[in-house]
Coordinates of C-alpha atoms and ligand atoms in Angstrom, one line a residue:
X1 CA 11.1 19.7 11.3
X2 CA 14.7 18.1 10.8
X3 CA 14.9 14.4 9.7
X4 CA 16.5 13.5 12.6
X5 CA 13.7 14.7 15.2
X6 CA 11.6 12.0 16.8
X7 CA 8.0 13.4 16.1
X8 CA 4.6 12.0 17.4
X9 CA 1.1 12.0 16.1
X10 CA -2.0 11.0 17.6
X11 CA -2.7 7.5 16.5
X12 CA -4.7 4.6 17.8
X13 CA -4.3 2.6 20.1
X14 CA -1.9 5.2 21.2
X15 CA 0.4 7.9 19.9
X16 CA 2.9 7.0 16.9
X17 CA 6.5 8.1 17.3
X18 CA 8.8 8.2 14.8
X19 CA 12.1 9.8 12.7
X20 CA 11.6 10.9 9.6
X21 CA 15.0 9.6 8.5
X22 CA 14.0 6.0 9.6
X23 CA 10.4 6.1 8.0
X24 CA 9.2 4.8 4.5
X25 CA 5.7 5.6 3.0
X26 CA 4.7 2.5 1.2
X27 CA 2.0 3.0 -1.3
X28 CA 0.1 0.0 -2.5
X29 CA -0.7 -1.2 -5.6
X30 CA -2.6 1.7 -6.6
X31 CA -2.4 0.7 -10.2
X32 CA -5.4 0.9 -13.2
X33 CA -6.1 -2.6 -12.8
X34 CA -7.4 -2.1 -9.4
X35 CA -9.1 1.1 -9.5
X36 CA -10.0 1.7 -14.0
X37 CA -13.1 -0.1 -15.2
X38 CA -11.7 -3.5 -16.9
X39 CA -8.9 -4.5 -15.0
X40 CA -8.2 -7.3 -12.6
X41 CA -10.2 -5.7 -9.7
X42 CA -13.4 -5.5 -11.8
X43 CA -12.7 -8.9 -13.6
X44 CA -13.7 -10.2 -10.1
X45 CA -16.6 -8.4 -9.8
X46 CA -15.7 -5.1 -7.6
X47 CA -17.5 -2.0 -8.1
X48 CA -14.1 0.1 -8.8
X49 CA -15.4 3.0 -8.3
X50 CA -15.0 3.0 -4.1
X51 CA -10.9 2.7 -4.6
X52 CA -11.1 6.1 -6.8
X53 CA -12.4 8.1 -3.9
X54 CA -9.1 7.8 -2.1
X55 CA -6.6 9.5 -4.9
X56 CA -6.5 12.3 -3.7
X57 CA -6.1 11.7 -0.1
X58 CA -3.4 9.2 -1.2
X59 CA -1.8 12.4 -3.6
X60 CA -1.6 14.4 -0.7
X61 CA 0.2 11.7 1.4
X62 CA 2.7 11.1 -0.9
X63 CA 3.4 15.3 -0.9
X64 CA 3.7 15.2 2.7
X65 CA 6.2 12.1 2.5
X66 CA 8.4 13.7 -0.3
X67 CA 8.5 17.3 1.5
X68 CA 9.7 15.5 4.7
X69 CA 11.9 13.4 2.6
X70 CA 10.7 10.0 4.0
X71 CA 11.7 7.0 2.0
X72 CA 8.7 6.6 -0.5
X73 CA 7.8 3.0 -2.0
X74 CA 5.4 2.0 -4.7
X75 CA 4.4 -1.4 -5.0
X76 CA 2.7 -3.1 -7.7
X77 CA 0.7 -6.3 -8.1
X78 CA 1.9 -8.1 -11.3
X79 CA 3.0 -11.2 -13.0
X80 CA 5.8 -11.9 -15.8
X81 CA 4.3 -12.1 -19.2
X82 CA 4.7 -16.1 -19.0
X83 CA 3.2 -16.2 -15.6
X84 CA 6.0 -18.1 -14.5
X85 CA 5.3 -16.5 -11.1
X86 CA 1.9 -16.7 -11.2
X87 CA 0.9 -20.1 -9.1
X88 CA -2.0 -21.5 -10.7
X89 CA -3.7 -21.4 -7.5
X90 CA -4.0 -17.5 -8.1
X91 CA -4.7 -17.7 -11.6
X92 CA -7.6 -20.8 -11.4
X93 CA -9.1 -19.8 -8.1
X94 CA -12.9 -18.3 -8.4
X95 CA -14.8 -17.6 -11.3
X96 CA -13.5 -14.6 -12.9
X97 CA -14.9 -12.4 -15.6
X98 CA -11.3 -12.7 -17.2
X99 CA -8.6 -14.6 -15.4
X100 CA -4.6 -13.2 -14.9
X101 CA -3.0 -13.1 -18.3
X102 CA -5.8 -12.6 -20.0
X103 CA -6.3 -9.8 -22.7
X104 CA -8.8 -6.5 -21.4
X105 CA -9.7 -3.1 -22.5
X106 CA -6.3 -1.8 -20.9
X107 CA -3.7 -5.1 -22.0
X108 CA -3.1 -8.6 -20.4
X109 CA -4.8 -8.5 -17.0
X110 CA -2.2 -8.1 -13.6
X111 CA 0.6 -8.6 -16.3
X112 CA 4.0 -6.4 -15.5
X113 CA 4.3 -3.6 -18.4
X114 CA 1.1 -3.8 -19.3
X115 CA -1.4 -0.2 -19.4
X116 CA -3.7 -1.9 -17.0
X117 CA -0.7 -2.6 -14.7
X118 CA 0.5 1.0 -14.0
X119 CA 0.2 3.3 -11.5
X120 CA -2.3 5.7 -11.6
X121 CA -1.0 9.1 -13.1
X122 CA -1.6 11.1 -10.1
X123 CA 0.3 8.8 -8.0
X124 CA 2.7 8.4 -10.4
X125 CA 6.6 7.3 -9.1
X126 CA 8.7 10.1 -9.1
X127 CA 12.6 9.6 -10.2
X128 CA 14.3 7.9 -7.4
X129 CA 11.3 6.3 -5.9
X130 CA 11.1 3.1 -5.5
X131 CA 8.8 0.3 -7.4
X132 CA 8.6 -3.4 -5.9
X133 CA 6.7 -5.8 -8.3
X134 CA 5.1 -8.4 -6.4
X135 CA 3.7 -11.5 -7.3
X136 CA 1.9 -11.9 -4.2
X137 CA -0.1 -10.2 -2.0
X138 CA 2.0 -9.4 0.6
X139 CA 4.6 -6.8 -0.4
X140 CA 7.9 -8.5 1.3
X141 CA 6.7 -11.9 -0.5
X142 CA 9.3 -12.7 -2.9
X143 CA 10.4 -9.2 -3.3
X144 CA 13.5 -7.4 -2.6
X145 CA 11.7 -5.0 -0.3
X146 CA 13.2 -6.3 3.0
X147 CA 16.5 -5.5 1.9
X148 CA 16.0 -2.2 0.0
X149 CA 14.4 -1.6 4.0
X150 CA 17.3 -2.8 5.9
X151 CA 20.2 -1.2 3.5
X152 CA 18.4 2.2 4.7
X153 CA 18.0 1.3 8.3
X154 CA 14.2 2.0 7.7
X155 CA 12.5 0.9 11.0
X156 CA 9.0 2.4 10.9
X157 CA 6.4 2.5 7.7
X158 CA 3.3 4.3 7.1
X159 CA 1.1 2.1 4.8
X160 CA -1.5 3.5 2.0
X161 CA -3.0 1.7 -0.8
X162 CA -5.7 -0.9 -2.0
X163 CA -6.8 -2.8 -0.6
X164 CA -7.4 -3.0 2.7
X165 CA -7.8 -6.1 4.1
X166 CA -5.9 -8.1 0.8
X167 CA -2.5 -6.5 -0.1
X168 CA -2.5 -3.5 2.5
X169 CA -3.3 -5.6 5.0
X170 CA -1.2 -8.8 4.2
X171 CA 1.9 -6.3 3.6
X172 CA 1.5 -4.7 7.0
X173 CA 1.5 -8.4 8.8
X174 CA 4.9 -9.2 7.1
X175 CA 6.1 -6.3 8.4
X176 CA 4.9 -6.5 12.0
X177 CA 6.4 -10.3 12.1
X178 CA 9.7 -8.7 10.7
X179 CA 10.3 -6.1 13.5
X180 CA 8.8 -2.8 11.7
X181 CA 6.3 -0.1 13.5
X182 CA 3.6 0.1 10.6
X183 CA 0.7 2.4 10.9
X184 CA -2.1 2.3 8.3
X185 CA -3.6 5.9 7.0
X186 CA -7.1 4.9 7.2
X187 CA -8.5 7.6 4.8
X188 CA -5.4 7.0 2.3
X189 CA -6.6 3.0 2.1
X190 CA -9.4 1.4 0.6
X191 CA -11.5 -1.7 -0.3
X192 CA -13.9 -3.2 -2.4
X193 CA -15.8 -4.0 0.4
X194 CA -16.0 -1.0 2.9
X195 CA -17.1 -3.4 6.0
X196 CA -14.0 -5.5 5.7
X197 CA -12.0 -1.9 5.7
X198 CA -13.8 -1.0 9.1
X199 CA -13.2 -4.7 10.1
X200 CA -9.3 -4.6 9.3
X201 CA -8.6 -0.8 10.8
X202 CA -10.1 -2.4 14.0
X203 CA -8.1 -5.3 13.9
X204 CA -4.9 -4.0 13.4
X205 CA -5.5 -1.5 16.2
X206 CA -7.1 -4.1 18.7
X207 CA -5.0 -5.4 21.3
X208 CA -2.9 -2.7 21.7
X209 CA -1.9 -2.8 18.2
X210 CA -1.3 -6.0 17.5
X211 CA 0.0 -5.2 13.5
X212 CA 0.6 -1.6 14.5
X213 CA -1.2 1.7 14.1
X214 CA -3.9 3.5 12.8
X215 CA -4.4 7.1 12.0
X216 CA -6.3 9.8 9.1
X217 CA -3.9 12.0 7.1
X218 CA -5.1 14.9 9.2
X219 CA -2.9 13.9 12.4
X220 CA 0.4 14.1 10.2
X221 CA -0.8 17.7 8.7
X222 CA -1.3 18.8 12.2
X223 CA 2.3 18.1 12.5
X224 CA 3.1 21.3 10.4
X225 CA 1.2 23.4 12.7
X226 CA 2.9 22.8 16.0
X227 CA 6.5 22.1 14.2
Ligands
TIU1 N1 -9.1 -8.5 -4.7 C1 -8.6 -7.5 -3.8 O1 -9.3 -7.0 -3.0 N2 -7.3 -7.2 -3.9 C2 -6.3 -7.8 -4.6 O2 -6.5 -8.7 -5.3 N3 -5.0 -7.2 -4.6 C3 -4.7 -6.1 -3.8 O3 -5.3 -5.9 -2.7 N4 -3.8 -5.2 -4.2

């Protein structure tokens, strides 16, 4: 495989092509305070413990992406320590065990810096990744991500991350309306809420892919076999 070969995998609602030297994994937000015990994601009353299932599919995409030498982007889901970019729409909305900002078992709750706010170890950034903080959900949302995309002529993204139908999903929308060919690994993505997972693989899917793709890890693997 040279990062200038147009490659295909089977994908629904039909086959994904795409050149490695034009493609960018984007990994989201799989930080502690989504997927630990005591962060933001149980503050609103999750069970955690679904999220954790997908590490190690999520590891193994991230090896795949970094062997090929895709573009490979972290994001994380975090506010400045003075909330300044925290609307208090998001802070006030619901009824929370512990709202953004406040203090938990791993720091100040969705706050950048803080434990609770990192990256899980095993999907830890390597040196030269990138890492987009956003305040939002979506990932292009008042973040420089569009331009880090566009100074590297990346035209086609492979999403991963938590969770599904909040941030994954909301990031993959922003970049459908913006021009890229996203497709979602649907074992490498997970929610709180497993039916609104279902729900969003078949909506992004429907219509002859009307965000994009959808696909399991296995149909990129199978791409070391017949390469
Ligand atoms: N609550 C929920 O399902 N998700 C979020 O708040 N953020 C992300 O999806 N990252």
């Amino acid at each position: 495989m040279t990062s200038a070969q147009m490659l295909t995998i089977d994908a629904q609602p039909s086959p994904f092509t795409f050149e490695a030297a034009k493609t960018a994994l984007i990994v989201i937000d799989m930080q502690r305070d989504f997927i630990e015990p005591g962060g933001f994601g149980e503050s609103l009353g999750n069970d955690v413990s679904l999220l954790a299932e997908i590490v190690p599919t999520v590891a193994d995409l991230l090896a795949f992406a970094r062997l090929h030498d895709w573009l490979v982007i972290h994001t994380r889901e975090s506010h400045a320590a003075d909330l300044s970019d925290c609307p208090p729409a998001k802070r006030l909305r619901g009824a929370p065990n512990a709202r953004i900002g406040d203090t938990g078992p791993m720091g100040r709750i969705l706050i950048r810096d803080e434990p609770g706010n990192a990256i899980v170890d095993t999907l830890a950034p390597l040196a030269g990744e990138l890492v987009i903080d956003k305040p939002g959900k979506g990932a292009f949302y008042a973040t420089r991500l569009g331009e880090e995309l566009a100074m590297r002529g990346i035209t086609h993204l492979f999403f991963a991350g938590v969770t599904t139908e909040v941030c994954v999903q909301t990031s993959m929308r922003e970049a459908n309306d913006r021009g890229y060919d996203s497709l979602l690994v649907e074992d490498a993505t997970a929610s709180y809420i497993p039916a609104f997972k279902q729900a969003t693989l078949d909506m992004v899917r429907s219509q002859g892919g009307i965000v994009g793709w959808t696909a399991p890890l296995s149909a990129l693997l199978q791409l070391e076999e017949t390469h």
